[in-house]
Short mmCIF file of C-alpha atoms in Angstrom, two decimals:
data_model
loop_
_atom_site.label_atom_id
_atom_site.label_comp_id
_atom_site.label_asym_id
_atom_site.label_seq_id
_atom_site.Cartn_x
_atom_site.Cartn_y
_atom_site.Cartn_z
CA UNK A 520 30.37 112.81 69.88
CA UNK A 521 34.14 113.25 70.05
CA UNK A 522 34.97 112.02 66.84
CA UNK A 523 31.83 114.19 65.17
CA UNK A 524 33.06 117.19 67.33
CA UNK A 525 36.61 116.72 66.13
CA UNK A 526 35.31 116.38 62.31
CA UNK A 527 33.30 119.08 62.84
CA UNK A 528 35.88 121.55 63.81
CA UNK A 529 38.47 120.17 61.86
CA UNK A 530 36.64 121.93 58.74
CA UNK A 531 36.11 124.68 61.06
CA UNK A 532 39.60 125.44 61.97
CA UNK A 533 40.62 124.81 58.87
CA UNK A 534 38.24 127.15 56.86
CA UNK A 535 38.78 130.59 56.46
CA UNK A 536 37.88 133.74 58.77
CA UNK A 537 35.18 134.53 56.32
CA UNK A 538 33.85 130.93 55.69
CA UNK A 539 30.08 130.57 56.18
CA UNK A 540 29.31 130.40 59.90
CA UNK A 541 27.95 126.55 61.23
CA UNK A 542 24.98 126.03 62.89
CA UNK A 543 27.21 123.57 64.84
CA UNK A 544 28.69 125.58 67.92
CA UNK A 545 28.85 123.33 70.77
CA UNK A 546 28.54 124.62 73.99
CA UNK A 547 31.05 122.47 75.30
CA UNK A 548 34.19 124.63 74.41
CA UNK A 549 35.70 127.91 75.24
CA UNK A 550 34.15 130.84 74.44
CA UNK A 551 36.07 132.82 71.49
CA UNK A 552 37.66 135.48 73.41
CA UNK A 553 39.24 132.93 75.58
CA UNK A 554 40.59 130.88 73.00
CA UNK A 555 41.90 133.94 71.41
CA UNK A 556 43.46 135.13 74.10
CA UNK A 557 45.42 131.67 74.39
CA UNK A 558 46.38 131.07 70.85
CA UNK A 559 48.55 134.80 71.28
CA UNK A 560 50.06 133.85 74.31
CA UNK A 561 51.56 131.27 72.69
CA UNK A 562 55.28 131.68 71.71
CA UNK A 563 54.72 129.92 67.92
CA UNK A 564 51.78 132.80 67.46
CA UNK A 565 54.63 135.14 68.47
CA UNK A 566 57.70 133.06 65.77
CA UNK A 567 54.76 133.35 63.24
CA UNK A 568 54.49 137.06 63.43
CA UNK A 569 58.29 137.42 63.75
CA UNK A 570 58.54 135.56 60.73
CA UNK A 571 56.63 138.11 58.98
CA UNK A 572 58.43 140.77 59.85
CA UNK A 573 62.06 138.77 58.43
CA UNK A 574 59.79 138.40 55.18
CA UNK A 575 59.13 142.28 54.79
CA UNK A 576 63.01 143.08 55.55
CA UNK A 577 63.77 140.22 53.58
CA UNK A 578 61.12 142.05 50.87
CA UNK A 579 62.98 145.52 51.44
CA UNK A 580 66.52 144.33 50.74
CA UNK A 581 65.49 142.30 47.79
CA UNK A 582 63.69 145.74 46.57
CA UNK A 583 67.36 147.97 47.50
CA UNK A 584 69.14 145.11 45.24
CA UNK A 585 72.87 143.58 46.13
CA UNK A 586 74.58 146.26 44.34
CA UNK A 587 76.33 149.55 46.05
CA UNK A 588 79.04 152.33 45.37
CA UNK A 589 82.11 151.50 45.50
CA UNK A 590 85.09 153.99 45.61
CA UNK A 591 88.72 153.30 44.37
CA UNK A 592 91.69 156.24 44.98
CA UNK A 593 94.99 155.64 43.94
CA UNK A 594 97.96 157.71 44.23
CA UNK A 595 101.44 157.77 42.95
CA UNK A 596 104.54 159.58 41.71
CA UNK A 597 106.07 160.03 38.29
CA UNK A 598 109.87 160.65 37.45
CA UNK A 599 110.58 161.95 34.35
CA UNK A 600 114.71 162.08 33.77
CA UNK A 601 115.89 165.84 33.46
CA UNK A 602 112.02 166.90 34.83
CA UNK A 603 112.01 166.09 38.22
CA UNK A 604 109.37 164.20 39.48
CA UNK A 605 105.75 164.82 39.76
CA UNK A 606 102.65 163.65 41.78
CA UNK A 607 99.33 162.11 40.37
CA UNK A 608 96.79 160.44 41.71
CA UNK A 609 93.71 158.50 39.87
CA UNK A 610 89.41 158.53 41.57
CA UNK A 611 87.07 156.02 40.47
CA UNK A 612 83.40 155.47 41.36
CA UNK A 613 81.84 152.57 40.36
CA UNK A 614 78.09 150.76 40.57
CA UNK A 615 77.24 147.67 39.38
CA UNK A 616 73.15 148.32 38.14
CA UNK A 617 70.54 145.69 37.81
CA UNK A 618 69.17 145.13 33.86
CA UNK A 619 65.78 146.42 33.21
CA UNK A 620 63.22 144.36 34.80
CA UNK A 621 65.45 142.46 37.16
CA UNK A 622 64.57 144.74 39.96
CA UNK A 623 60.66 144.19 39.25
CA UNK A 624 61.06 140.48 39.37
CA UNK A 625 63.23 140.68 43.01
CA UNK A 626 60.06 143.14 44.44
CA UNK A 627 58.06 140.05 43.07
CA UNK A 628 60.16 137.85 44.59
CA UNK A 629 59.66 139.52 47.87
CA UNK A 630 56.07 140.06 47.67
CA UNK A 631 55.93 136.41 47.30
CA UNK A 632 58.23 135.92 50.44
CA UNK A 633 55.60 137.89 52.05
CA UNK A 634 52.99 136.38 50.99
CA UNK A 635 54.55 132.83 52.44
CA UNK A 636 54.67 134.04 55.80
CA UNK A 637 51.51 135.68 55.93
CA UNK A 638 50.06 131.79 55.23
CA UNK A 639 52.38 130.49 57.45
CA UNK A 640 51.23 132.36 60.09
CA UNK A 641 47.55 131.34 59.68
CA UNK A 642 48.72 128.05 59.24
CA UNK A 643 50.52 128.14 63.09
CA UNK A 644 47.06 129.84 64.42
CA UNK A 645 45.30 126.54 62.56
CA UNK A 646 47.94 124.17 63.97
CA UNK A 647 47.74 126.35 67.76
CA UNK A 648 43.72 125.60 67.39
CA UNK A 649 43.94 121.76 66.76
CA UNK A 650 46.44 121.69 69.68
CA UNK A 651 44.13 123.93 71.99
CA UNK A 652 40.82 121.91 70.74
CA UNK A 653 42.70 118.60 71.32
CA UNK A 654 43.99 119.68 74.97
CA UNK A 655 40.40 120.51 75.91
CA UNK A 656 38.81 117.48 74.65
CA UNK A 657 41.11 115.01 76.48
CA UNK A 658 40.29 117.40 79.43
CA UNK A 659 36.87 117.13 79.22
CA UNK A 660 37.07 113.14 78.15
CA UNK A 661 38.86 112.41 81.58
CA UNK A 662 36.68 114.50 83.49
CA UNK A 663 33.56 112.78 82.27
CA UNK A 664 35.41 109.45 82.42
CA UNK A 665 36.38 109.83 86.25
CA UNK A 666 32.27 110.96 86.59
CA UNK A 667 31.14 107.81 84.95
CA UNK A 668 33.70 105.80 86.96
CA UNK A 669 32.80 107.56 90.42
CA UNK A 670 29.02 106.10 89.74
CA UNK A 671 30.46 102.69 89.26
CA UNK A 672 31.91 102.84 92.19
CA UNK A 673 28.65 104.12 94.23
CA UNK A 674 27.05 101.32 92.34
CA UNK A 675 29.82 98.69 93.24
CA UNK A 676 29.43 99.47 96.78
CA UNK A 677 26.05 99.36 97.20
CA UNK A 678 26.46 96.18 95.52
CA UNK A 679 28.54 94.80 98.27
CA UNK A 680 26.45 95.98 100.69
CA UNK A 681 23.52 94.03 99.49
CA UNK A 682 25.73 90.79 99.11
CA UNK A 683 26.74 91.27 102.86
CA UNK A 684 23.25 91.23 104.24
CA UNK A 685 21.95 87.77 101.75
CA UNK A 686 25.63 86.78 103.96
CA UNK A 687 24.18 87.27 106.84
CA UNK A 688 21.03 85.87 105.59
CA UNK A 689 22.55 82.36 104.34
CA UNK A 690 21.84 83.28 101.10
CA UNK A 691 25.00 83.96 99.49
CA UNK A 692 28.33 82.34 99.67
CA UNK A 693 31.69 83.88 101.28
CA UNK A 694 32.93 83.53 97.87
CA UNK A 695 30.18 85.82 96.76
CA UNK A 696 31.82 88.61 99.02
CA UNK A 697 34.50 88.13 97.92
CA UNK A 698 34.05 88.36 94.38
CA UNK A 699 32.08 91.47 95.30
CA UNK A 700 34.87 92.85 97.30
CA UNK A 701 37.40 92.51 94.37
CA UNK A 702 34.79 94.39 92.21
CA UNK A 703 35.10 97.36 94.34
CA UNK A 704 38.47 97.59 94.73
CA UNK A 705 39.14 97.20 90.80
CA UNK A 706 36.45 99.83 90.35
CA UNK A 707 38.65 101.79 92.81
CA UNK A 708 41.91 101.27 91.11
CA UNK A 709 40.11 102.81 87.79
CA UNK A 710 38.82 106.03 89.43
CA UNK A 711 42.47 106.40 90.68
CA UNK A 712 43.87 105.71 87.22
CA UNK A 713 41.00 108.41 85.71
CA UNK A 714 41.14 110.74 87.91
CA UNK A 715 45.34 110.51 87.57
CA UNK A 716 44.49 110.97 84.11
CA UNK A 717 42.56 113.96 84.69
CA UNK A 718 45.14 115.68 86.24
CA UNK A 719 47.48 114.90 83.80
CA UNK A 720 45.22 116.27 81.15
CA UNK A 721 44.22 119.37 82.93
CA UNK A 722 48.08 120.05 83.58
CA UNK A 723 49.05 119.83 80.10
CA UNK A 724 46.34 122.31 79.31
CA UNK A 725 47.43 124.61 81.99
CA UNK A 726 50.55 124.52 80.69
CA UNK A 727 50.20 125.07 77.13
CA UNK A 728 47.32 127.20 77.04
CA UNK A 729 46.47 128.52 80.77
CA UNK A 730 43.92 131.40 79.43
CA UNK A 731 41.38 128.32 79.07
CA UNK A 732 42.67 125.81 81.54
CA UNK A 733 42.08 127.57 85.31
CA UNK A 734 38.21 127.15 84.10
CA UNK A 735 35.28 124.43 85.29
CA UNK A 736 34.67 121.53 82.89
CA UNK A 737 31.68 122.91 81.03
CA UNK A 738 28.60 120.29 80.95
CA UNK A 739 28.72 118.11 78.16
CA UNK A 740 26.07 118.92 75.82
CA UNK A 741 24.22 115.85 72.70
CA UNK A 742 25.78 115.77 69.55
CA UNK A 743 23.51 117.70 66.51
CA UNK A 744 22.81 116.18 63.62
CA UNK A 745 24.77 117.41 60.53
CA UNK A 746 23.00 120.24 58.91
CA UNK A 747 23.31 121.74 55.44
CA UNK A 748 26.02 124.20 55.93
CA UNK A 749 28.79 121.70 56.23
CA UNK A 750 28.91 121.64 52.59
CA UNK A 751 29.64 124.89 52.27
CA UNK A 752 32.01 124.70 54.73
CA UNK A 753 33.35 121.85 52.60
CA UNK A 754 33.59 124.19 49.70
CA UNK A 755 35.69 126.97 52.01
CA UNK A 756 37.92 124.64 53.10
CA UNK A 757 39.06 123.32 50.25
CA UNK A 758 39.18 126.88 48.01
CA UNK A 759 40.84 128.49 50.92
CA UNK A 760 42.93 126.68 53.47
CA UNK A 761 46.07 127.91 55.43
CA UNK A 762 48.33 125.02 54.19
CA UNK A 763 47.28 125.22 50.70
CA UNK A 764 47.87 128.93 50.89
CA UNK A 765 51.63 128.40 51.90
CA UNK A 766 52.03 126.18 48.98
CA UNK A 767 50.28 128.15 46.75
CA UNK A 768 52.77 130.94 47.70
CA UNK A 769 55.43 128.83 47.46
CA UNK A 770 54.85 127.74 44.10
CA UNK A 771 54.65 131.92 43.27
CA UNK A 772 57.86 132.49 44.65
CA UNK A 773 59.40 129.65 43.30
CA UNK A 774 57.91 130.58 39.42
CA UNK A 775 59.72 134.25 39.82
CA UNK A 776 62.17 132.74 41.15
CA UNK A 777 62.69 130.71 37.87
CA UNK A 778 61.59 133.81 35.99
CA UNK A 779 64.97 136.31 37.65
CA UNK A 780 67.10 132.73 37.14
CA UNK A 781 66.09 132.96 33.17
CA UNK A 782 66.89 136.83 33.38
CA UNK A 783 70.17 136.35 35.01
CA UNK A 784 71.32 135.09 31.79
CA UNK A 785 72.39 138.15 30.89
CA UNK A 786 74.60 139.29 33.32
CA UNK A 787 74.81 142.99 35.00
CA UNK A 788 77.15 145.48 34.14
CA UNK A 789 79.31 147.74 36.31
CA UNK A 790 79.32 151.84 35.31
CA UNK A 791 81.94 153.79 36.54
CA UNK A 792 83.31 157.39 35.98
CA UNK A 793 86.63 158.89 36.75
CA UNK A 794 89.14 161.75 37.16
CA UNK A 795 93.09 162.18 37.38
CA UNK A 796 95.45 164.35 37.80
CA UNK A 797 99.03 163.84 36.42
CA UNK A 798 102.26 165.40 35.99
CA UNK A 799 101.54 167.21 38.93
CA UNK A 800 98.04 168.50 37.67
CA UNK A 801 99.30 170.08 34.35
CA UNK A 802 97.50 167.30 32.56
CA UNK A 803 93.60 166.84 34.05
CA UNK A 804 91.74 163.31 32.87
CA UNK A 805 88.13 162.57 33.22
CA UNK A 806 86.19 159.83 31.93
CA UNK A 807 83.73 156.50 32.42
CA UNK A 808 84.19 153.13 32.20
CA UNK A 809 81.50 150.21 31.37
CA UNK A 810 82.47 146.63 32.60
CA UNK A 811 80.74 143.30 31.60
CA UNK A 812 81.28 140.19 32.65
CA UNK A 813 81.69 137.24 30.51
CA UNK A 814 78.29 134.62 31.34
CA UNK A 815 79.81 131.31 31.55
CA UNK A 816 78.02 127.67 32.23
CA UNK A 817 77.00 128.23 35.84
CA UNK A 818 74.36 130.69 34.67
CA UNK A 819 72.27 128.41 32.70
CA UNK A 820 72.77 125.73 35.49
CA UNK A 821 71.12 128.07 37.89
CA UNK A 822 68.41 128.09 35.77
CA UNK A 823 68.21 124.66 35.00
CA UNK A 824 67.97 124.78 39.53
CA UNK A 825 65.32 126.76 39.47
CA UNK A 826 63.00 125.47 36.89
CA UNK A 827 63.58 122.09 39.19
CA UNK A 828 62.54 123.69 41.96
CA UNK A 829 59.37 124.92 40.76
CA UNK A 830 58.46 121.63 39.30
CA UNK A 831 59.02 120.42 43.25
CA UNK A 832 56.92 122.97 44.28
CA UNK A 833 53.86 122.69 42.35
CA UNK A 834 53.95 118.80 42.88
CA UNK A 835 53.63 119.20 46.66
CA UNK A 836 50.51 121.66 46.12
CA UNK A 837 49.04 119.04 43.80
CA UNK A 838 49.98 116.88 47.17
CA UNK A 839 48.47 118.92 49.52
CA UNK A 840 45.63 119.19 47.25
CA UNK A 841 45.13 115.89 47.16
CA UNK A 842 45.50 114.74 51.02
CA UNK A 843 43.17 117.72 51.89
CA UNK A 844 40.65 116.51 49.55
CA UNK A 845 40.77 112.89 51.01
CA UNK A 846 40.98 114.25 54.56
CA UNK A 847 37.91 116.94 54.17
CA UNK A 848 36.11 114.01 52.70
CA UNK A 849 36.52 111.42 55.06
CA UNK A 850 36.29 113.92 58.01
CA UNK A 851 32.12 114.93 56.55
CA UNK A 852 31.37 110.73 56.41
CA UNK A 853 32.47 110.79 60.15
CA UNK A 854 30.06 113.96 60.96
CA UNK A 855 27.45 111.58 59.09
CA UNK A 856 28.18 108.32 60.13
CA UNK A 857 29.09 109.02 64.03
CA UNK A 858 25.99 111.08 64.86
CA UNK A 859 24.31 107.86 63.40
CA UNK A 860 26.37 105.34 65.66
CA UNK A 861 25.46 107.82 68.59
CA UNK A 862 21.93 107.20 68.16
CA UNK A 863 22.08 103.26 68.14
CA UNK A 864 24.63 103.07 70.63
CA UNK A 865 22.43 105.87 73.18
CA UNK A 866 19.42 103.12 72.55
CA UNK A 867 21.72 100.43 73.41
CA UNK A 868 23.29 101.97 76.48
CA UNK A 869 19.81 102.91 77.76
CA UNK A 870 18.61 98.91 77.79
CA UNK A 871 21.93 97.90 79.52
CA UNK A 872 21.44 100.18 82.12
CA UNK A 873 17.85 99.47 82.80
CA UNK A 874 18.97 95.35 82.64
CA UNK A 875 21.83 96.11 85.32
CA UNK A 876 19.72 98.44 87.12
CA UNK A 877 16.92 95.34 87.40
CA UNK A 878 19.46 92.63 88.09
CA UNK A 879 20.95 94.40 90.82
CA UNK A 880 17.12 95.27 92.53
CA UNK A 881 16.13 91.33 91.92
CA UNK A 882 19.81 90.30 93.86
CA UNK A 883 19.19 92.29 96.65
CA UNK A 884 15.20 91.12 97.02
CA UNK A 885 16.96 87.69 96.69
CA UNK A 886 15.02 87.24 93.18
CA UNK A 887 18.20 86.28 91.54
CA UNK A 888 21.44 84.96 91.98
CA UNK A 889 24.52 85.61 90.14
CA UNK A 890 27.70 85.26 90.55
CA UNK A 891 30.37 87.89 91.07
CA UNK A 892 32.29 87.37 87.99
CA UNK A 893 28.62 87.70 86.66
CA UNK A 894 28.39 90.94 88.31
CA UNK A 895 31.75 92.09 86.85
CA UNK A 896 30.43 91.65 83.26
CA UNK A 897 27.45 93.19 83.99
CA UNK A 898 29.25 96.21 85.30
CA UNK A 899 31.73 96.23 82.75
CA UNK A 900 29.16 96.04 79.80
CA UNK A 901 27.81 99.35 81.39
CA UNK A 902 30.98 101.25 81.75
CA UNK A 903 31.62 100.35 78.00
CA UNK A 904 28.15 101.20 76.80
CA UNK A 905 27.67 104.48 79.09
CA UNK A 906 30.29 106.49 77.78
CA UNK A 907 28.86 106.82 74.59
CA UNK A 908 26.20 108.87 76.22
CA UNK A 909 28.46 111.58 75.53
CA UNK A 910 30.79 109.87 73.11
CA UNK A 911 34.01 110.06 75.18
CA UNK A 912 35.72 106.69 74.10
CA UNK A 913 35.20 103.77 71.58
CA UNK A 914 33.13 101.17 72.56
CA UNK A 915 34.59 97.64 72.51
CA UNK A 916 32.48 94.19 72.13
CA UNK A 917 31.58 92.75 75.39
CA UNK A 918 33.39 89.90 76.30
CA UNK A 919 30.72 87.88 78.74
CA UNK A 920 32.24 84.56 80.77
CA UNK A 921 28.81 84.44 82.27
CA UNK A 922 26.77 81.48 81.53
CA UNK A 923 23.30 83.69 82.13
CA UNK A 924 21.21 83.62 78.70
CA UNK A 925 20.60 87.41 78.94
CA UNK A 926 24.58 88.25 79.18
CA UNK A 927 25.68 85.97 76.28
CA UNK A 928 22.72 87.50 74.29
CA UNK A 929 24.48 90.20 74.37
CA UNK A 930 28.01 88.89 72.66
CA UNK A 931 28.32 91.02 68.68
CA UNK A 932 25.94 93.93 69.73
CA UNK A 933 28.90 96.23 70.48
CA UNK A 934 30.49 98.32 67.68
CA UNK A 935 34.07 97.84 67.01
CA UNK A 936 36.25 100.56 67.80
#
């Protein structure tokens, strides 16, 4: 179920706010308002909406443009032999102004740098959720492991207990307690280890997300078979998903960017006006003043930059494309396929348990005998099958050392992880 559930939301997450709602809502995570609440208390959610903000200042100074008045004063004094001398001085304002449609492409330019971090930030709310989702699923995996484990344990003891009396009986060996014994206390060490495990999982949680972590594990609910709105979903995902959106917007920014590079060609001039005064304001000058600068090679190699740069750009989209397709892909045969291998492996998990259940009744009637390592397989082949009741962990092939026909019978029935 974990890998379907993880598939499942994957496309989920990934899919836009006004992708077509799934069937599929498992009752096994937080409700909405809760995980909500915990993606904005998160300190990227806050960077993500900072960095829109820099994007709309960085928008509004792109829209003012680089250029500003500038003021120039000079003064000085004129002697003239057999005049005297006489005072002047010589004002200047000056702008440099942007060429018709330059300041169009930077508001583009900035739109596009807006546009960036508005995907961005949906991309760190889709990146928040896979965290959150992937917190709470280890939480709930170690919960359910320590569970399964605890039974074991139950199970191991009462075990021992019926290998004690058959002890006192004559009819079981000291080495049959002690085999038993051993069982226990490696069944022991494994609770310890899960429910270690547990707490390490619940901690990280609590730290990273404590608006859903102070909570009870929820009970674990079956895993649904696909339905037909996962291809829609499909659809959503791959029209509209937050990383494809930041590239897309990338690749925008990047084409204007070219686009004020190839305009840049011709470069801006500087417009100026001016008054003096000389020989000591009998003689008034006013006037303007146009200045051009000369475009020399590095203007064409910016270009030359930025058409590179926009080829770089629209080769990661077709990148991202690409990977999302494969992952969205793979990630609907795993909703198909794992439900499936659910299924088989619940049918399989339900005639181990009723074969352990019966071994261990016919042991303690003294129906049976069996050794401990015996016992140990038995055991083990349950713990590996039982999980997949609720799908927390792969199963692995059985590895029997028993020499009892209905153990080695059992050798290749186990999927490979």
């Amino acid at each position: 179920m974990r890998k379907r559930m993880l598939a499942v939301l994957f496309l989920l997450l990934a899919a836009p706010p006004e992708a077509p709602a799934m069937a599929f809502s498992p009752p096994d995570l937080p409700a909405a308002e809760q995980v909500q609440q915990a993606l904005a208390q998160s300190p990227l959610w806050a960077a993500a909406q900072d960095q829109q903000g820099v994007a709309r200042y960085e928008a509004q100074e792109l829209a003012s443009g680089p250029y500003e008045f500038s003021v120039q004063v000079q003064g000085q004094s004129r002697w003239v032999r057999g005049m005297g001398d006489y005072g002047e001085w010589w004002t200047t304002l000056q702008r440099p102004v942007r060429l018709p449609g330059k300041a169009a492409l930077d508001r583009q330019i900035g739109a596009a740098g807006e546009g960036v971090a508005r995907a961005g930030f949906a991309e760190a709310r889709l990146g928040l959720a896979h965290e959150l989702l992937g917190s709470w699923l280890d939480w709930l995996g170690s919960v359910e492991r320590e569970r399964l484990l605890l039974e074991q344990q139950r199970l191991a003891v009462e075990n021992l207990a019926a290998v004690q009396k058959r002890l006192q009986a004559g009819d079981a060996a000291p080495m049959d307690v002690q085999a038993t014994e051993a069982d226990v206390e490696d069944i022991t060490r494994s609770v310890v280890e899960a429910r270690t495990r547990k707490d390490m999982a619940l901690a990280v949680l609590n730290g990273r997300f404590p608006a859903v972590g102070t909570q009870s594990p929820p009970p674990l609910s079956d895993p649904q078979p696909p339905t037909d709105a996962l291809g829609d979903l499909r659809q959503a995902v791959l029209t509209d998903n937050p990383r494809l959106q930041v590239l897309e917007m990338v690749v925008a920014r990047a084409r204007v960017t070219a686009a004020r590079a190839r305009a840049e060609r011709w470069p801006d001039p500087t417009l100026a006006v001016f008054v003096a005064s000389e020989r000591g304001g009998d003689e008034r000058i006013g006037g303007g003043m146009i200045t051009m600068p000369i475009p020399g090679p590095r203007r064409g190699q910016e270009q030359a930059r930025t058409r590179a740069l926009l080829r770089v750009a629209e080769d990661h989209l077709a990148a991202g494309r690409q990977m999302l397709g494969a992952q969205v892909a793979g990630q609907m045969q795993a909703v198909a396929g794992n439900h499936a291998a659910f299924l088989a492996a619940q049918r399989a998990a339900a005639a181990m348990t009723g074969q352990a259940q019966m071994m261990q009744r016919a042991y303690a009637l003294g129906r049976w005998t069996c050794s401990g390592s015996c016992w140990r397989v038995a055991r083990r082949g349950w713990r590996q099958w039982r999980p997949w009741r609720h799908g927390w962990r792969p199963c692995r092939p059985l590895m029997a050392s028993c020499s009892t026909p209905m153990f080695c019978g059992v050798k290749g029935v186990a999927p490979v992880s």
